[in-house]
PDB file of C-alpha atoms in Angstrom:
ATOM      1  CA  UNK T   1       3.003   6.569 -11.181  1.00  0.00           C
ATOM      2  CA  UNK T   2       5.320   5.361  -8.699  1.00  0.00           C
ATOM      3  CA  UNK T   3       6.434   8.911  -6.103  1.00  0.00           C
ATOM      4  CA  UNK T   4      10.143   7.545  -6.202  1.00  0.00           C
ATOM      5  CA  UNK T   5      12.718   5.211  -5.961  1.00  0.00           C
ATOM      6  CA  UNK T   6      14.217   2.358  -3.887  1.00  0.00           C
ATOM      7  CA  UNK T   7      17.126   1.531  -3.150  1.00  0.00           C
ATOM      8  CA  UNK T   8      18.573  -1.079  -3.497  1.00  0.00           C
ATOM      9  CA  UNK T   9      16.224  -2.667  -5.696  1.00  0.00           C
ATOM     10  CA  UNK T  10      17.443  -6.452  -4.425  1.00  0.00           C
ATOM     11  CA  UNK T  11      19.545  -7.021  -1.148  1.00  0.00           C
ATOM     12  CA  UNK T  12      20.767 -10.213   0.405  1.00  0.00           C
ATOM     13  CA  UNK T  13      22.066 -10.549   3.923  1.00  0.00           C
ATOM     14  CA  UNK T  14      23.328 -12.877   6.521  1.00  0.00           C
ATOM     15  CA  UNK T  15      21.386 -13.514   9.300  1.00  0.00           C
ATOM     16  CA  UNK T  16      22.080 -11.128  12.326  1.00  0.00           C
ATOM     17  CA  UNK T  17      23.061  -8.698   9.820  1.00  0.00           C
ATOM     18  CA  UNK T  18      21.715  -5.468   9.686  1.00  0.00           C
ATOM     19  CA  UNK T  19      19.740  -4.570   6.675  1.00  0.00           C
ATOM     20  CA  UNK T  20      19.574  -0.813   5.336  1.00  0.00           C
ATOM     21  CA  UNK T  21      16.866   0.521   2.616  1.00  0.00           C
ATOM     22  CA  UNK T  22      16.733   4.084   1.118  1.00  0.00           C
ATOM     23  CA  UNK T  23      13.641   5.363  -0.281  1.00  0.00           C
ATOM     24  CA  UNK T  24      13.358   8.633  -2.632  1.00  0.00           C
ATOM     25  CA  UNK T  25      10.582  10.623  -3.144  1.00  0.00           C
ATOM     26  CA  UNK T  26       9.709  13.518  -5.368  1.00  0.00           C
ATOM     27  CA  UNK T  27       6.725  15.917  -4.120  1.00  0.00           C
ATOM     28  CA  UNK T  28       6.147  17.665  -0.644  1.00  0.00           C
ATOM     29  CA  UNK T  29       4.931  15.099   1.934  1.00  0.00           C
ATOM     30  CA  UNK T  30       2.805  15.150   5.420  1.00  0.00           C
ATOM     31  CA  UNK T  31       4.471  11.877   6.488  1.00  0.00           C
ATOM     32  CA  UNK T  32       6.600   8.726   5.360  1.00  0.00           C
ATOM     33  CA  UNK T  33       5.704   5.293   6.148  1.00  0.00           C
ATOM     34  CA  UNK T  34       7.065   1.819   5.628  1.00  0.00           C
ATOM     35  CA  UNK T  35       5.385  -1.369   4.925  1.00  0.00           C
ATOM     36  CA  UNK T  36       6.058  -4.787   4.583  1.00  0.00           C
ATOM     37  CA  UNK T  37       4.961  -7.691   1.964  1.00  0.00           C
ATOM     38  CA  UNK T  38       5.481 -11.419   2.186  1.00  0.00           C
ATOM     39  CA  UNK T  39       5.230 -12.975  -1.374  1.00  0.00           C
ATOM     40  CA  UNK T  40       2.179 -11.779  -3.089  1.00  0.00           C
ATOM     41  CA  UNK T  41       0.439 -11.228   0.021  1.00  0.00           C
ATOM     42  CA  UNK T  42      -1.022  -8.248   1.546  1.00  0.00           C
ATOM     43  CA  UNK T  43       0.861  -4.857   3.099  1.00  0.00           C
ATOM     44  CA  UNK T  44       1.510  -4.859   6.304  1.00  0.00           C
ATOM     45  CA  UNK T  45       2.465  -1.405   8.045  1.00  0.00           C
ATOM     46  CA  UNK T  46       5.602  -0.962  10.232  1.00  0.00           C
ATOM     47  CA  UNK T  47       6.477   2.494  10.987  1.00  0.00           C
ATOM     48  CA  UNK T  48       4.794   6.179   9.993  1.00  0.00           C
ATOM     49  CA  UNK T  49       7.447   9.364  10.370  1.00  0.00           C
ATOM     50  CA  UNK T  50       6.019  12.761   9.815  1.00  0.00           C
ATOM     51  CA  UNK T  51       7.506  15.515   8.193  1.00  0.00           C
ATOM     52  CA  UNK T  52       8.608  17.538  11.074  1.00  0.00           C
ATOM     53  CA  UNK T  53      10.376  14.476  12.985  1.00  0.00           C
ATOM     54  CA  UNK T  54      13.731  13.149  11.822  1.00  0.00           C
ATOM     55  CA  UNK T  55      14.086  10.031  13.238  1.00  0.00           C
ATOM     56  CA  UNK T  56      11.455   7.517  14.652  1.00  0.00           C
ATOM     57  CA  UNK T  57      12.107   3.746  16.983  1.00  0.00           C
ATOM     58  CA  UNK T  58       9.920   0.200  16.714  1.00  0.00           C
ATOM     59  CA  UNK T  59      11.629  -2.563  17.641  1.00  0.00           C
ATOM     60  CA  UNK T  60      14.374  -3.790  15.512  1.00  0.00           C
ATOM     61  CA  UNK T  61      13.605  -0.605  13.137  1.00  0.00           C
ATOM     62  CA  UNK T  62      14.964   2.268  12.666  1.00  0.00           C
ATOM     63  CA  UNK T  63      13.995   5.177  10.554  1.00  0.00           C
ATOM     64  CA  UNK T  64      15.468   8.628   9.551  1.00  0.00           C
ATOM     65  CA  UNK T  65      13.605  11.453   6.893  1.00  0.00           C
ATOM     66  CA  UNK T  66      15.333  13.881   5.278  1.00  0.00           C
ATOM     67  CA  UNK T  67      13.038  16.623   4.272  1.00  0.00           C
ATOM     68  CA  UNK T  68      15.253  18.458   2.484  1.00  0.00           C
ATOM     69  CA  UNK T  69      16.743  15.488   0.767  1.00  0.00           C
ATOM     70  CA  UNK T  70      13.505  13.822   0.231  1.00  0.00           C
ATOM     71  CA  UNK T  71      14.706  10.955   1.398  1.00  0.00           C
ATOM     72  CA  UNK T  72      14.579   8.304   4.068  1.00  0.00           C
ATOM     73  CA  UNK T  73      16.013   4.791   5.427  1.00  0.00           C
ATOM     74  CA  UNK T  74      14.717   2.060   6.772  1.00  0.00           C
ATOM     75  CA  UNK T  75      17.312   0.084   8.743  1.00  0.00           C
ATOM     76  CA  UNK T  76      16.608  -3.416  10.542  1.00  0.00           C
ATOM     77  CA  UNK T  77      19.044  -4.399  13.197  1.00  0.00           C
ATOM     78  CA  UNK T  78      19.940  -8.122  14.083  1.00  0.00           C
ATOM     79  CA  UNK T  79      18.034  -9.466  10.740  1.00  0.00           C
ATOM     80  CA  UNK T  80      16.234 -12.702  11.201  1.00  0.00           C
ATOM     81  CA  UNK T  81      14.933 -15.100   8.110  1.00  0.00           C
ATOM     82  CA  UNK T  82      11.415 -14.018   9.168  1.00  0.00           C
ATOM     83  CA  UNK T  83      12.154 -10.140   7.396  1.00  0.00           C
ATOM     84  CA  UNK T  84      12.816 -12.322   4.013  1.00  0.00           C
ATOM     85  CA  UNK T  85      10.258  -9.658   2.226  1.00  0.00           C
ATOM     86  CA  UNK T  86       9.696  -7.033  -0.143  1.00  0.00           C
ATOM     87  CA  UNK T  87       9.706  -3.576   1.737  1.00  0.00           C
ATOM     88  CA  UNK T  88       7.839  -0.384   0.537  1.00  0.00           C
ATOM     89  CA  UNK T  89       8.418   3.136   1.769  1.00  0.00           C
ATOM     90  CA  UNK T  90       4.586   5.218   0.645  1.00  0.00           C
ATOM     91  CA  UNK T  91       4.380   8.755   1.436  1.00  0.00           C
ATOM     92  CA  UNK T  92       1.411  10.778   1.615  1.00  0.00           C
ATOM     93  CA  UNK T  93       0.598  14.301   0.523  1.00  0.00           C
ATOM     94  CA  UNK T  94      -0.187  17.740   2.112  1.00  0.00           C
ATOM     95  CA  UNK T  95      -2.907  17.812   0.119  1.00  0.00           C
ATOM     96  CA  UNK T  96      -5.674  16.165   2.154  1.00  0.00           C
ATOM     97  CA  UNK T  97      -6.549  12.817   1.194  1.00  0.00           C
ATOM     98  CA  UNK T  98      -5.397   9.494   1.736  1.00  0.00           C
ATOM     99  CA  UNK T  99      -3.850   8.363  -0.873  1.00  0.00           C
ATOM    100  CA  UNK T 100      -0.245   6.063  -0.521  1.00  0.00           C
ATOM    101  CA  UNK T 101       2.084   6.637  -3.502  1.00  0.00           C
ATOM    102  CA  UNK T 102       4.286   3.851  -2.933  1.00  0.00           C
ATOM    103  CA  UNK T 103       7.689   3.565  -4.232  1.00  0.00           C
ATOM    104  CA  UNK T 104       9.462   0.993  -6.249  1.00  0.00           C
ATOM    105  CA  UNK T 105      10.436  -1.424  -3.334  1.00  0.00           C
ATOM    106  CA  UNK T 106      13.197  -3.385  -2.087  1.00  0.00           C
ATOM    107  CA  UNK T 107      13.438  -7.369  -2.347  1.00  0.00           C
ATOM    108  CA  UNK T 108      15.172  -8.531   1.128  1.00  0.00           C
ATOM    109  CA  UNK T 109      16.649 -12.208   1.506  1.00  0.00           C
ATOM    110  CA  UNK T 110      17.890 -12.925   4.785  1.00  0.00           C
ATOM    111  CA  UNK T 111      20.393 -16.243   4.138  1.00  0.00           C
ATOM    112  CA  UNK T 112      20.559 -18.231   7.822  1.00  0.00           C
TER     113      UNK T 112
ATOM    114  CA  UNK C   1     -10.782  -6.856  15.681  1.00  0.00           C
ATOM    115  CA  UNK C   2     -10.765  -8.800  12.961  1.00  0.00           C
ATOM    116  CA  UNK C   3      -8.105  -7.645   9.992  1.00  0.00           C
ATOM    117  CA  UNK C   4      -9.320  -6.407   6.455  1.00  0.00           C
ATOM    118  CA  UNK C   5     -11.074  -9.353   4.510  1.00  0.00           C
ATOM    119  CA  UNK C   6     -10.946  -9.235   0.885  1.00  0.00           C
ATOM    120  CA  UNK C   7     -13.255 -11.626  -1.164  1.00  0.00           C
ATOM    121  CA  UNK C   8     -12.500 -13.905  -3.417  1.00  0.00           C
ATOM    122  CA  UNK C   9      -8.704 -14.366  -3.135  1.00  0.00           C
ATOM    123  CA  UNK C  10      -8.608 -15.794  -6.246  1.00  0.00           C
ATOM    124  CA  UNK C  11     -10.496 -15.227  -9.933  1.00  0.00           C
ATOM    125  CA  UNK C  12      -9.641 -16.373 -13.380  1.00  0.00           C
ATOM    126  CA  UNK C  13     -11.523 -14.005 -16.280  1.00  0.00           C
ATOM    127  CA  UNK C  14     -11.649 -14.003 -19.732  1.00  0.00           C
ATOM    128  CA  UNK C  15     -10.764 -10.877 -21.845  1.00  0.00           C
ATOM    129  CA  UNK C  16     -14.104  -8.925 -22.068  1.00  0.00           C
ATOM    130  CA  UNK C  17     -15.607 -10.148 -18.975  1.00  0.00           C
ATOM    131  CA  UNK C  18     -16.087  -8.181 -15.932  1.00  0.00           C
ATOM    132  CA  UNK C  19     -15.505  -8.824 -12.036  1.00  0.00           C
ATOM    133  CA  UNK C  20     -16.670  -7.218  -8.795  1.00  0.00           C
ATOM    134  CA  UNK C  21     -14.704  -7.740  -5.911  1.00  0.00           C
ATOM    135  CA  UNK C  22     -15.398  -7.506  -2.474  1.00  0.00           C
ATOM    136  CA  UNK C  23     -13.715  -5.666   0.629  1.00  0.00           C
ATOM    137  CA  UNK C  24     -14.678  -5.370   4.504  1.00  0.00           C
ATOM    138  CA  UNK C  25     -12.690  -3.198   6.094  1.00  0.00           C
ATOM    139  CA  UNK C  26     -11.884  -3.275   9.940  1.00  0.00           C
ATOM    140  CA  UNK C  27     -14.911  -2.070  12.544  1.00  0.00           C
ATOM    141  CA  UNK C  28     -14.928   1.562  13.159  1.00  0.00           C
ATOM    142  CA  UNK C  29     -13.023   2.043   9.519  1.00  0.00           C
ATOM    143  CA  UNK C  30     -14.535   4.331   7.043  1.00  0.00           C
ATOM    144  CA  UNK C  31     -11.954   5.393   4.832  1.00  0.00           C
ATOM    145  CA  UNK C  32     -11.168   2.026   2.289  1.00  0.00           C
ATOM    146  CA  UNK C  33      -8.723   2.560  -0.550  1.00  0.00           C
ATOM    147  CA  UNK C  34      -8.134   0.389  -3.701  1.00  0.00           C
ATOM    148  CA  UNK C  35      -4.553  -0.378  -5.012  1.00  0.00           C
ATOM    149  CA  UNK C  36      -3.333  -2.333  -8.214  1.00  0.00           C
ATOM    150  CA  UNK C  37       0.156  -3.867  -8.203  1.00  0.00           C
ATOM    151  CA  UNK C  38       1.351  -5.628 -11.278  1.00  0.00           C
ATOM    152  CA  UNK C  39       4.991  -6.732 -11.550  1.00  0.00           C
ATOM    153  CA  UNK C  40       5.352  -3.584 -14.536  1.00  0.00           C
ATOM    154  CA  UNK C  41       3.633  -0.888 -12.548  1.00  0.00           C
ATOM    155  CA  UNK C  42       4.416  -1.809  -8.626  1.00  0.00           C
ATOM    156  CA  UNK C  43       1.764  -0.702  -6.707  1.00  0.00           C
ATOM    157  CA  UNK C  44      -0.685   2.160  -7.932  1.00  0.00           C
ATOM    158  CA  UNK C  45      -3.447   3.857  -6.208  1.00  0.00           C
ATOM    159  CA  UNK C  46      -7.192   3.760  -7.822  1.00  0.00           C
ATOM    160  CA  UNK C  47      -9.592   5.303  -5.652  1.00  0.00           C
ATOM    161  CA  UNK C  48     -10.341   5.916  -2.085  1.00  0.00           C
ATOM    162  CA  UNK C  49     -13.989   6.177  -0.718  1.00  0.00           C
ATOM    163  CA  UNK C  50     -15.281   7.678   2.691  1.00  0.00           C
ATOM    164  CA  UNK C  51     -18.531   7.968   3.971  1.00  0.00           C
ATOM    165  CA  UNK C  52     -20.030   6.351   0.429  1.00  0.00           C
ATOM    166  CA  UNK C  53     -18.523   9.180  -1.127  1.00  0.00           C
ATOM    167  CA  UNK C  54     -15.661   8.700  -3.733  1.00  0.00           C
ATOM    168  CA  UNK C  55     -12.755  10.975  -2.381  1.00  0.00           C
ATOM    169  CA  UNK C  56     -10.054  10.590  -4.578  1.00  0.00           C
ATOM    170  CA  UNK C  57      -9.109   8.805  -7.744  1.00  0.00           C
ATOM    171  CA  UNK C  58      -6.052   7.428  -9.177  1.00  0.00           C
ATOM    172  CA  UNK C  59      -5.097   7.608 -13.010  1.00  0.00           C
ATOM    173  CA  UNK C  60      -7.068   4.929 -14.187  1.00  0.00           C
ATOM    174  CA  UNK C  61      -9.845   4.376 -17.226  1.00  0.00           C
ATOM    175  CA  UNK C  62     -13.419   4.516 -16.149  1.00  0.00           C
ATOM    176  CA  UNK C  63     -13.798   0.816 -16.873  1.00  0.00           C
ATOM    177  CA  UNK C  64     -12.344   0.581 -13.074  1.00  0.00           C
ATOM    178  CA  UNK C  65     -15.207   1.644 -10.958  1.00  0.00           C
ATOM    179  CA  UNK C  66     -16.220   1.144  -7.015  1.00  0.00           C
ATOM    180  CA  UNK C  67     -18.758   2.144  -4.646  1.00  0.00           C
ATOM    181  CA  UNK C  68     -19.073   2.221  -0.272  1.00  0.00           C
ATOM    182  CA  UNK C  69     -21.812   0.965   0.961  1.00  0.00           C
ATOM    183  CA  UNK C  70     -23.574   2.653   4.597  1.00  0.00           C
ATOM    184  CA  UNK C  71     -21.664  -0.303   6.444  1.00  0.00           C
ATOM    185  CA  UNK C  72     -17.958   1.006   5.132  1.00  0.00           C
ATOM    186  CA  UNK C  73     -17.966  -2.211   2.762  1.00  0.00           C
ATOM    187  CA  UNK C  74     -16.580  -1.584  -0.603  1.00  0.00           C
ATOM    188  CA  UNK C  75     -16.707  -3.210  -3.568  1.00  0.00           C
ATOM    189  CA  UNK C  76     -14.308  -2.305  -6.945  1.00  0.00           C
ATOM    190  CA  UNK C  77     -15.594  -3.665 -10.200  1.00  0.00           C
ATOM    191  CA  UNK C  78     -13.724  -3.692 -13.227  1.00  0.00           C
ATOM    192  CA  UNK C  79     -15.703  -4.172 -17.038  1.00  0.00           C
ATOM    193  CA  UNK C  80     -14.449  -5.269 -20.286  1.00  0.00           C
ATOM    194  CA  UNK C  81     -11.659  -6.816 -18.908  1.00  0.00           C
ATOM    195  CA  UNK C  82      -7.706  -6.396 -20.482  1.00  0.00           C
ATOM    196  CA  UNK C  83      -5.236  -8.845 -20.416  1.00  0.00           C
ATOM    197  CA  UNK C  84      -3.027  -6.240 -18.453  1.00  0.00           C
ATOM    198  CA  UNK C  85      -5.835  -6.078 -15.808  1.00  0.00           C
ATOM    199  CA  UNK C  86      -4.369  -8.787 -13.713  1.00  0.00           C
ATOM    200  CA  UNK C  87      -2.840  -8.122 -11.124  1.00  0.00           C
ATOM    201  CA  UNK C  88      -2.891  -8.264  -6.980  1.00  0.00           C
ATOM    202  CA  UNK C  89      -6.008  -5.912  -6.179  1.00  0.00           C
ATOM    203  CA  UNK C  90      -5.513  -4.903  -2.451  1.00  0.00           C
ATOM    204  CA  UNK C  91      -7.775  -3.227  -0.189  1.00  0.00           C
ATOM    205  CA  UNK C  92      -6.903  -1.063   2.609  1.00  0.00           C
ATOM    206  CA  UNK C  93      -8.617   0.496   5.212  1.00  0.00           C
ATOM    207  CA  UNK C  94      -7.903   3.434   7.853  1.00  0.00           C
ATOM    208  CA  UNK C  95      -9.370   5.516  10.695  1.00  0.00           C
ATOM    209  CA  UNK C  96     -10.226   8.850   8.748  1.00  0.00           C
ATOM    210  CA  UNK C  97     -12.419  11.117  11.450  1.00  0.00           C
ATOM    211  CA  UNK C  98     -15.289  12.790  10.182  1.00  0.00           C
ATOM    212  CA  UNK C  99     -13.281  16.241  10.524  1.00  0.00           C
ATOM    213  CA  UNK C 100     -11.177  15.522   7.819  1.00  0.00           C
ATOM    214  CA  UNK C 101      -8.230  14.139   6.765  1.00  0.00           C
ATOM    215  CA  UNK C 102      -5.858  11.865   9.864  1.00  0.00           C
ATOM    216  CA  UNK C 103      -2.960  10.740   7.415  1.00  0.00           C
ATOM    217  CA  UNK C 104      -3.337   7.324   9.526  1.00  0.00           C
ATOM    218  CA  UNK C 105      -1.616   4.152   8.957  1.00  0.00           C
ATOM    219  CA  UNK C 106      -3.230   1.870   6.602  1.00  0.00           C
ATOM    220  CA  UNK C 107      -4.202  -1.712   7.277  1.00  0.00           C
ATOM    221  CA  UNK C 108      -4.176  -3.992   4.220  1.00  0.00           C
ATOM    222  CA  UNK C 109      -6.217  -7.253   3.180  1.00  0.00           C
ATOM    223  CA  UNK C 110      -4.394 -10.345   1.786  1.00  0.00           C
ATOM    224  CA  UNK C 111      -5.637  -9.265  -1.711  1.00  0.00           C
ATOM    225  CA  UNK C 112      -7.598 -10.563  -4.511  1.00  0.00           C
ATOM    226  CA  UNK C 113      -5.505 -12.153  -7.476  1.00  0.00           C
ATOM    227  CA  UNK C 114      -6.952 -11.470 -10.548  1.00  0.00           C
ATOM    228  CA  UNK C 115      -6.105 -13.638 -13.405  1.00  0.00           C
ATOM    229  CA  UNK C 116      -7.330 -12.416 -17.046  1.00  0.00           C
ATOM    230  CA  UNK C 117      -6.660 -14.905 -19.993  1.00  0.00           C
TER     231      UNK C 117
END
């Protein structure tokens, strides 16, 4: 079963826009990450935030967690038509394994 | 180092058949993890295996099985094949230490496309 929720579920943008996601989640987590997925293609990984920081830097991303929201956002700054993908937030578990429980993801279209 | 390989990309099946498929993960990985994603479901996890050992499972019937091999290699076969088996089965591997659990980043293969008719 899918952890949470995405949000939105479809976004379109112009290019040089900035693009903002929100992911939801439901159980206690050890960290947050964010990946990437060109159509029907494999995952690629962007950006892993643990539970005890807030807000975490790569390039043209940004993300915050909110622990006691359960929540976090992926923003992209300066959008190009290369980030035309579907984005997934997964988090992982306290509970000692590796397991990604990915959300529902979001569907970005970057218009040049 | 070369990325996650994943063979075959591609596989038509007929109900009742069953398929094997193949995954490498990077050099130095031992932890490799199986997904699903359908277009109903998303993406769900089915097992993860580390050091040959089965480590955790996903909700999934036993007619999804896998198995690690000594080199980290993994291969997931599926029997008596469903129409609502196909799907994009992905692979993933990640550096999981000996000492337990790292919560690492995990690195993906292109997938295998399963098509059941």
């Amino acid at each position: 079963s899918q952890q949470g929720e995405e949000d939105p579920q479809a976004l379109s943008i112009q290019e040089g826009e900035n693009a903002t996601m929100n992911c939801s989640y439901k159980t206690s987590i050890n960290n947050l990450q964010w990946y990437r997925q060109n159509s029907g293609r494999g995952l690629v990984h962007l950006i892993l935030i643990r539970s005890n920081e807030r807000e975490k830097h790569s390039g043209r991303l940004r993300v915050t967690l909110d622990t006691s929201k359960k929540s976090s956002s992926l923003l992209i700054t300066a959008s190009r038509a290369a980030d035309t993908a579907s984005y997934f937030c997964a988090t992982v578990s306290n509970f000692g394994n590796e397991k990604l429980t990915f959300g529902t993801g979001t569907r970005l279209t970057i218009i040049p | 180092k070369a990325g996650v390989t994943q063979t075959p990309r591609y596989l038509i099946k007929t109900r009742g058949q069953q398929v094997t498929l193949s995954c490498s993960p990077i050099s130095g990985h031992r932890s490799v993890s199986w997904y699903q994603q359908t277009p109903g479901q998303g993406l769900q996890f089915l097992f993860e295996y580390f050091s040959e050992t089965q480590r955790n499972k996903g909700n999934f019937p036993g007619r999804f099985s896998g198995r690690q091999f000594s080199n980290s290699r993994s291969e997931m076969n599926v029997s008596t094949l469903e129409l609502g088996d196909s799907a994009l089965y992905l692979c993933a591997s990640s550096l999981r230490l000996a000492g337990g659990p790292t919560y690492n980043e995990q690195f993906f293969g292109p997938g295998t496309r399963l098509t059941v008719l």
